[in-house]
Amino acid sequence: PLVPVTFQYASESDAGVPGGPAGYPIPAAAATNPRYIEEEGAAGSNNHLLMIDRDRRIAFELFKAVYANGKWSAGSGAVFKLDSNYRRPEGWTSADAAGLCVTAGLLRYDEVYGTAPIRHALRCSMRQINRFVYPASHKGPADAAGVPLGMRLRLKPSFNISGYPAPMQKIFQAMKTYGLIVADRGGNMYIQGTMDSRWNSNVLNPAFHAL
């Protein structure tokens, strides 16, 4: 069921699916189980809450999602039809600073450890950002030495990835083929994935550090 959400940045948020009814399909359990919220709502977290309507291929994304006094509120919210090249209106934020779809850029365990190659760019953050370029639609803080949101980075095709574990080779090949898109302000070159207890940081972290 669609749940109403009150937004701090209502003028740049979607009340629901554009052209459809208002509301976000927030699971009832999210009101009491903090694991539905990014970093379990820890202080300083962006409190992202991401939902996918798989049948209709729609992503519902909230930034600074909070449940209090029986109601949901958020800093901003964005709805993306995943079978289109939809882009936020110029100047609009989303659930990230760049106005992009968070879900589309996340690494997923099933694609990293599956048989098919990863077929999309990966989202990353940078500590210093300034302005934005396509496909981003929104600017964040104006750091003097910052790079623009939406900037695409690629791993050099000549870089030898054969010595890395097979799952890391898939990730690094995606970084060669599709690249990284700077989507938010945060840790330098911090690449993000979906919440999944099967991720093994003992495999991921040493490979990224070596790269």
mmCIF file of C-alpha atoms in Angstrom:
data_model
loop_
_atom_site.group_PDB
_atom_site.id
_atom_site.type_symbol
_atom_site.label_atom_id
_atom_site.label_comp_id
_atom_site.label_asym_id
_atom_site.label_seq_id
_atom_site.Cartn_x
_atom_site.Cartn_y
_atom_site.Cartn_z
ATOM 1 C CA PRO A 1 0.000 0.000 0.000
ATOM 2 C CA LEU A 2 1.118 3.556 -0.743
ATOM 3 C CA VAL A 3 2.012 5.572 2.345
ATOM 4 C CA PRO A 4 1.961 9.399 2.394
ATOM 5 C CA VAL A 5 5.302 11.128 3.013
ATOM 6 C CA THR A 6 5.902 14.761 4.011
ATOM 7 C CA PHE A 7 8.987 16.329 2.426
ATOM 8 C CA GLN A 8 11.322 19.085 3.593
ATOM 9 C CA TYR A 9 12.198 19.853 -0.047
ATOM 10 C CA ALA A 10 8.711 19.341 -1.422
ATOM 11 C CA SER A 11 9.251 21.503 -4.515
ATOM 12 C CA GLU A 12 11.938 19.079 -5.762
ATOM 13 C CA SER A 13 10.284 15.850 -4.592
ATOM 14 C CA ASP A 14 7.806 13.459 -6.153
ATOM 15 C CA ALA A 15 4.660 12.910 -4.105
ATOM 16 C CA GLY A 16 4.404 9.538 -5.852
ATOM 17 C CA VAL A 17 4.742 8.122 -9.348
ATOM 18 C CA PRO A 18 4.514 11.105 -11.742
ATOM 19 C CA GLY A 19 0.976 11.131 -13.081
ATOM 20 C CA GLY A 20 -0.127 8.553 -10.534
ATOM 21 C CA PRO A 21 -1.408 8.503 -6.951
ATOM 22 C CA ALA A 22 0.617 10.016 -4.125
ATOM 23 C CA GLY A 23 2.532 7.835 -1.720
ATOM 24 C CA TYR A 24 5.494 5.485 -1.416
ATOM 25 C CA PRO A 25 5.205 1.686 -0.907
ATOM 26 C CA ILE A 26 7.006 1.690 2.437
ATOM 27 C CA PRO A 27 6.849 -1.735 4.122
ATOM 28 C CA ALA A 28 4.998 -1.623 7.434
ATOM 29 C CA ALA A 29 7.990 -3.301 9.126
ATOM 30 C CA ALA A 30 10.197 -0.308 8.291
ATOM 31 C CA ALA A 31 8.405 1.693 10.982
ATOM 32 C CA THR A 32 9.829 -0.549 13.720
ATOM 33 C CA ASN A 33 12.826 -2.343 12.175
ATOM 34 C CA PRO A 34 15.766 0.062 11.789
ATOM 35 C CA ARG A 35 17.527 -2.278 9.337
ATOM 36 C CA TYR A 36 15.258 -0.991 6.579
ATOM 37 C CA ILE A 37 16.973 2.395 6.886
ATOM 38 C CA GLU A 38 20.530 3.038 5.709
ATOM 39 C CA GLU A 39 22.983 2.538 8.601
ATOM 40 C CA GLU A 40 19.943 1.864 10.773
ATOM 41 C CA GLY A 41 19.373 5.608 11.059
ATOM 42 C CA ALA A 42 22.649 6.260 12.881
ATOM 43 C CA ALA A 43 23.607 9.854 13.621
ATOM 44 C CA GLY A 44 25.046 11.501 10.540
ATOM 45 C CA SER A 45 23.546 8.928 8.165
ATOM 46 C CA ASN A 46 21.628 9.933 5.045
ATOM 47 C CA ASN A 47 18.828 7.597 6.188
ATOM 48 C CA HIS A 48 18.160 6.406 2.650
ATOM 49 C CA LEU A 49 15.140 4.152 2.228
ATOM 50 C CA LEU A 50 15.003 2.493 -1.199
ATOM 51 C CA MET A 51 12.061 0.488 -2.529
ATOM 52 C CA ILE A 52 11.563 -1.346 -5.821
ATOM 53 C CA ASP A 53 8.245 -2.188 -7.457
ATOM 54 C CA ARG A 54 9.589 -5.089 -9.504
ATOM 55 C CA ASP A 55 6.356 -5.714 -11.426
ATOM 56 C CA ARG A 56 6.160 -2.130 -12.685
ATOM 57 C CA ARG A 57 9.951 -1.526 -12.716
ATOM 58 C CA ILE A 58 9.758 1.582 -10.557
ATOM 59 C CA ALA A 59 12.252 2.771 -7.939
ATOM 60 C CA PHE A 60 10.991 4.784 -4.957
ATOM 61 C CA GLU A 61 13.799 6.520 -3.065
ATOM 62 C CA LEU A 62 13.809 8.628 0.105
ATOM 63 C CA PHE A 63 16.528 10.759 1.684
ATOM 64 C CA LYS A 64 16.524 11.352 5.456
ATOM 65 C CA ALA A 65 13.536 9.066 5.962
ATOM 66 C CA VAL A 66 12.092 9.249 9.476
ATOM 67 C CA TYR A 67 9.079 7.580 11.079
ATOM 68 C CA ALA A 68 7.671 9.484 14.055
ATOM 69 C CA ASN A 69 4.260 9.972 15.634
ATOM 70 C CA GLY A 70 2.713 7.498 13.238
ATOM 71 C CA LYS A 71 3.832 9.344 10.084
ATOM 72 C CA TRP A 72 6.675 9.233 7.572
ATOM 73 C CA SER A 73 8.707 12.286 6.603
ATOM 74 C CA ALA A 74 11.848 12.757 4.526
ATOM 75 C CA GLY A 75 14.194 15.436 3.295
ATOM 76 C CA SER A 76 13.401 14.582 -0.319
ATOM 77 C CA GLY A 77 11.927 11.807 -2.416
ATOM 78 C CA ALA A 78 12.258 10.681 -6.012
ATOM 79 C CA VAL A 79 10.484 8.113 -8.166
ATOM 80 C CA PHE A 80 12.177 6.610 -11.244
ATOM 81 C CA LYS A 81 10.719 4.420 -13.974
ATOM 82 C CA LEU A 82 13.585 2.003 -14.499
ATOM 83 C CA ASP A 83 12.645 1.061 -18.074
ATOM 84 C CA SER A 84 13.193 4.619 -19.333
ATOM 85 C CA ASN A 85 15.965 7.216 -19.495
ATOM 86 C CA TYR A 86 14.082 9.475 -17.113
ATOM 87 C CA ARG A 87 16.113 12.338 -15.661
ATOM 88 C CA ARG A 88 15.105 14.748 -12.907
ATOM 89 C CA PRO A 89 14.193 18.282 -14.029
ATOM 90 C CA GLU A 90 17.146 20.652 -14.202
ATOM 91 C CA GLY A 91 17.988 21.902 -10.716
ATOM 92 C CA TRP A 92 16.142 19.120 -8.888
ATOM 93 C CA THR A 93 17.746 16.914 -6.264
ATOM 94 C CA SER A 94 16.656 13.315 -5.634
ATOM 95 C CA ALA A 95 17.601 10.989 -2.787
ATOM 96 C CA ASP A 96 21.212 11.908 -3.552
ATOM 97 C CA ALA A 97 22.854 15.246 -4.219
ATOM 98 C CA ALA A 98 23.203 14.723 -7.968
ATOM 99 C CA GLY A 99 19.509 14.144 -8.672
ATOM 100 C CA LEU A 100 20.236 10.623 -9.913
ATOM 101 C CA CYS A 101 18.649 7.265 -9.142
ATOM 102 C CA VAL A 102 20.549 5.695 -6.235
ATOM 103 C CA THR A 103 19.387 2.134 -6.943
ATOM 104 C CA ALA A 104 20.582 2.156 -10.561
ATOM 105 C CA GLY A 105 24.211 2.705 -9.551
ATOM 106 C CA LEU A 106 24.459 0.252 -6.675
ATOM 107 C CA LEU A 107 26.414 -2.985 -6.930
ATOM 108 C CA ARG A 108 24.195 -5.994 -6.260
ATOM 109 C CA TYR A 109 25.465 -9.253 -4.833
ATOM 110 C CA ASP A 110 23.586 -11.362 -7.371
ATOM 111 C CA GLU A 111 25.217 -9.584 -10.315
ATOM 112 C CA VAL A 112 28.734 -9.652 -8.833
ATOM 113 C CA TYR A 113 28.535 -13.383 -8.090
ATOM 114 C CA GLY A 114 26.278 -14.345 -11.011
ATOM 115 C CA THR A 115 27.299 -15.545 -14.472
ATOM 116 C CA ALA A 116 26.443 -12.441 -16.513
ATOM 117 C CA PRO A 117 28.649 -9.337 -16.659
ATOM 118 C CA ILE A 118 27.704 -6.174 -14.775
ATOM 119 C CA ARG A 119 25.991 -3.945 -17.340
ATOM 120 C CA HIS A 120 25.796 -0.518 -15.734
ATOM 121 C CA ALA A 121 27.868 2.315 -14.337
ATOM 122 C CA LEU A 122 28.538 2.359 -10.594
ATOM 123 C CA ARG A 123 27.813 5.256 -8.293
ATOM 124 C CA CYS A 124 30.577 6.736 -6.173
ATOM 125 C CA SER A 125 31.112 9.695 -3.890
ATOM 126 C CA MET A 126 33.870 12.277 -3.559
ATOM 127 C CA ARG A 127 34.822 14.401 -0.549
ATOM 128 C CA GLN A 128 34.861 17.652 -2.531
ATOM 129 C CA ILE A 129 32.240 18.510 -5.137
ATOM 130 C CA ASN A 130 31.366 21.631 -7.095
ATOM 131 C CA ARG A 131 28.619 22.204 -9.693
ATOM 132 C CA PHE A 132 27.178 19.403 -11.852
ATOM 133 C CA VAL A 133 27.301 18.003 -15.370
ATOM 134 C CA TYR A 134 24.967 15.692 -17.291
ATOM 135 C CA PRO A 135 23.445 13.278 -16.340
ATOM 136 C CA ALA A 136 23.272 14.942 -12.894
ATOM 137 C CA SER A 137 20.594 17.601 -12.471
ATOM 138 C CA HIS A 138 21.533 19.160 -9.132
ATOM 139 C CA LYS A 139 24.524 20.728 -7.444
ATOM 140 C CA GLY A 140 25.692 20.176 -3.908
ATOM 141 C CA PRO A 141 28.179 22.133 -1.773
ATOM 142 C CA ALA A 142 30.591 24.382 -3.687
ATOM 143 C CA ASP A 143 33.962 23.053 -2.526
ATOM 144 C CA ALA A 144 36.819 25.070 -4.028
ATOM 145 C CA ALA A 145 38.707 22.048 -5.354
ATOM 146 C CA GLY A 146 35.609 19.962 -5.987
ATOM 147 C CA VAL A 147 34.670 17.873 -9.020
ATOM 148 C CA PRO A 148 31.203 18.159 -10.610
ATOM 149 C CA LEU A 149 28.413 15.794 -9.667
ATOM 150 C CA GLY A 150 27.600 13.585 -12.637
ATOM 151 C CA MET A 151 31.250 13.353 -13.708
ATOM 152 C CA ARG A 152 32.126 9.947 -15.150
ATOM 153 C CA LEU A 153 35.411 8.251 -14.283
ATOM 154 C CA ARG A 154 36.752 5.120 -15.955
ATOM 155 C CA LEU A 155 39.357 2.549 -15.029
ATOM 156 C CA LYS A 156 42.004 2.536 -17.772
ATOM 157 C CA PRO A 157 41.457 -0.293 -20.280
ATOM 158 C CA SER A 158 45.159 -1.154 -20.014
ATOM 159 C CA PHE A 159 44.988 -1.865 -16.276
ATOM 160 C CA ASN A 160 45.591 -5.576 -15.626
ATOM 161 C CA ILE A 161 42.818 -7.050 -13.470
ATOM 162 C CA SER A 162 43.694 -10.737 -13.994
ATOM 163 C CA GLY A 163 45.316 -11.124 -10.572
ATOM 164 C CA TYR A 164 42.185 -10.192 -8.637
ATOM 165 C CA PRO A 165 39.490 -12.614 -7.393
ATOM 166 C CA ALA A 166 36.871 -13.330 -10.055
ATOM 167 C CA PRO A 167 34.105 -11.251 -8.387
ATOM 168 C CA MET A 168 36.438 -8.253 -8.180
ATOM 169 C CA GLN A 169 37.386 -8.709 -11.830
ATOM 170 C CA LYS A 170 33.701 -8.308 -12.707
ATOM 171 C CA ILE A 171 33.470 -5.093 -10.702
ATOM 172 C CA PHE A 172 36.673 -3.702 -12.191
ATOM 173 C CA GLN A 173 35.574 -4.643 -15.709
ATOM 174 C CA ALA A 174 32.373 -2.672 -15.157
ATOM 175 C CA MET A 175 34.558 0.242 -14.083
ATOM 176 C CA LYS A 176 36.371 -0.072 -17.424
ATOM 177 C CA THR A 177 33.280 -0.545 -19.595
ATOM 178 C CA TYR A 178 30.739 1.767 -17.923
ATOM 179 C CA GLY A 179 32.757 3.681 -15.358
ATOM 180 C CA LEU A 180 31.886 5.422 -12.121
ATOM 181 C CA ILE A 181 29.513 8.374 -11.832
ATOM 182 C CA VAL A 182 30.040 10.873 -9.018
ATOM 183 C CA ALA A 183 26.630 10.909 -7.368
ATOM 184 C CA ASP A 184 27.121 12.410 -3.932
ATOM 185 C CA ARG A 185 29.480 13.959 -1.435
ATOM 186 C CA GLY A 186 31.217 11.465 0.831
ATOM 187 C CA GLY A 187 34.298 9.289 1.100
ATOM 188 C CA ASN A 188 36.657 9.609 -1.878
ATOM 189 C CA MET A 189 35.948 6.976 -4.557
ATOM 190 C CA TYR A 190 33.541 5.242 -2.196
ATOM 191 C CA ILE A 191 31.614 2.720 -4.321
ATOM 192 C CA GLN A 192 28.344 1.520 -2.847
ATOM 193 C CA GLY A 193 26.298 -1.658 -2.998
ATOM 194 C CA THR A 194 22.959 -2.924 -1.811
ATOM 195 C CA MET A 195 22.585 -4.062 1.781
ATOM 196 C CA ASP A 196 23.345 -7.782 1.755
ATOM 197 C CA SER A 197 24.786 -9.895 4.563
ATOM 198 C CA ARG A 198 26.640 -12.052 2.016
ATOM 199 C CA TRP A 199 29.130 -9.303 1.071
ATOM 200 C CA ASN A 200 32.622 -10.204 2.316
ATOM 201 C CA SER A 201 34.674 -7.132 3.229
ATOM 202 C CA ASN A 202 37.756 -9.340 3.480
ATOM 203 C CA VAL A 203 37.512 -9.750 -0.306
ATOM 204 C CA LEU A 204 36.217 -6.308 -1.268
ATOM 205 C CA ASN A 205 38.320 -3.957 0.826
ATOM 206 C CA PRO A 206 41.835 -5.320 0.067
ATOM 207 C CA ALA A 207 41.088 -5.325 -3.671
ATOM 208 C CA PHE A 208 39.776 -1.771 -3.705
ATOM 209 C CA HIS A 209 42.722 -0.575 -1.606
ATOM 210 C CA ALA A 210 45.180 -2.297 -3.932
ATOM 211 C CA LEU A 211 43.504 -0.657 -6.931
#
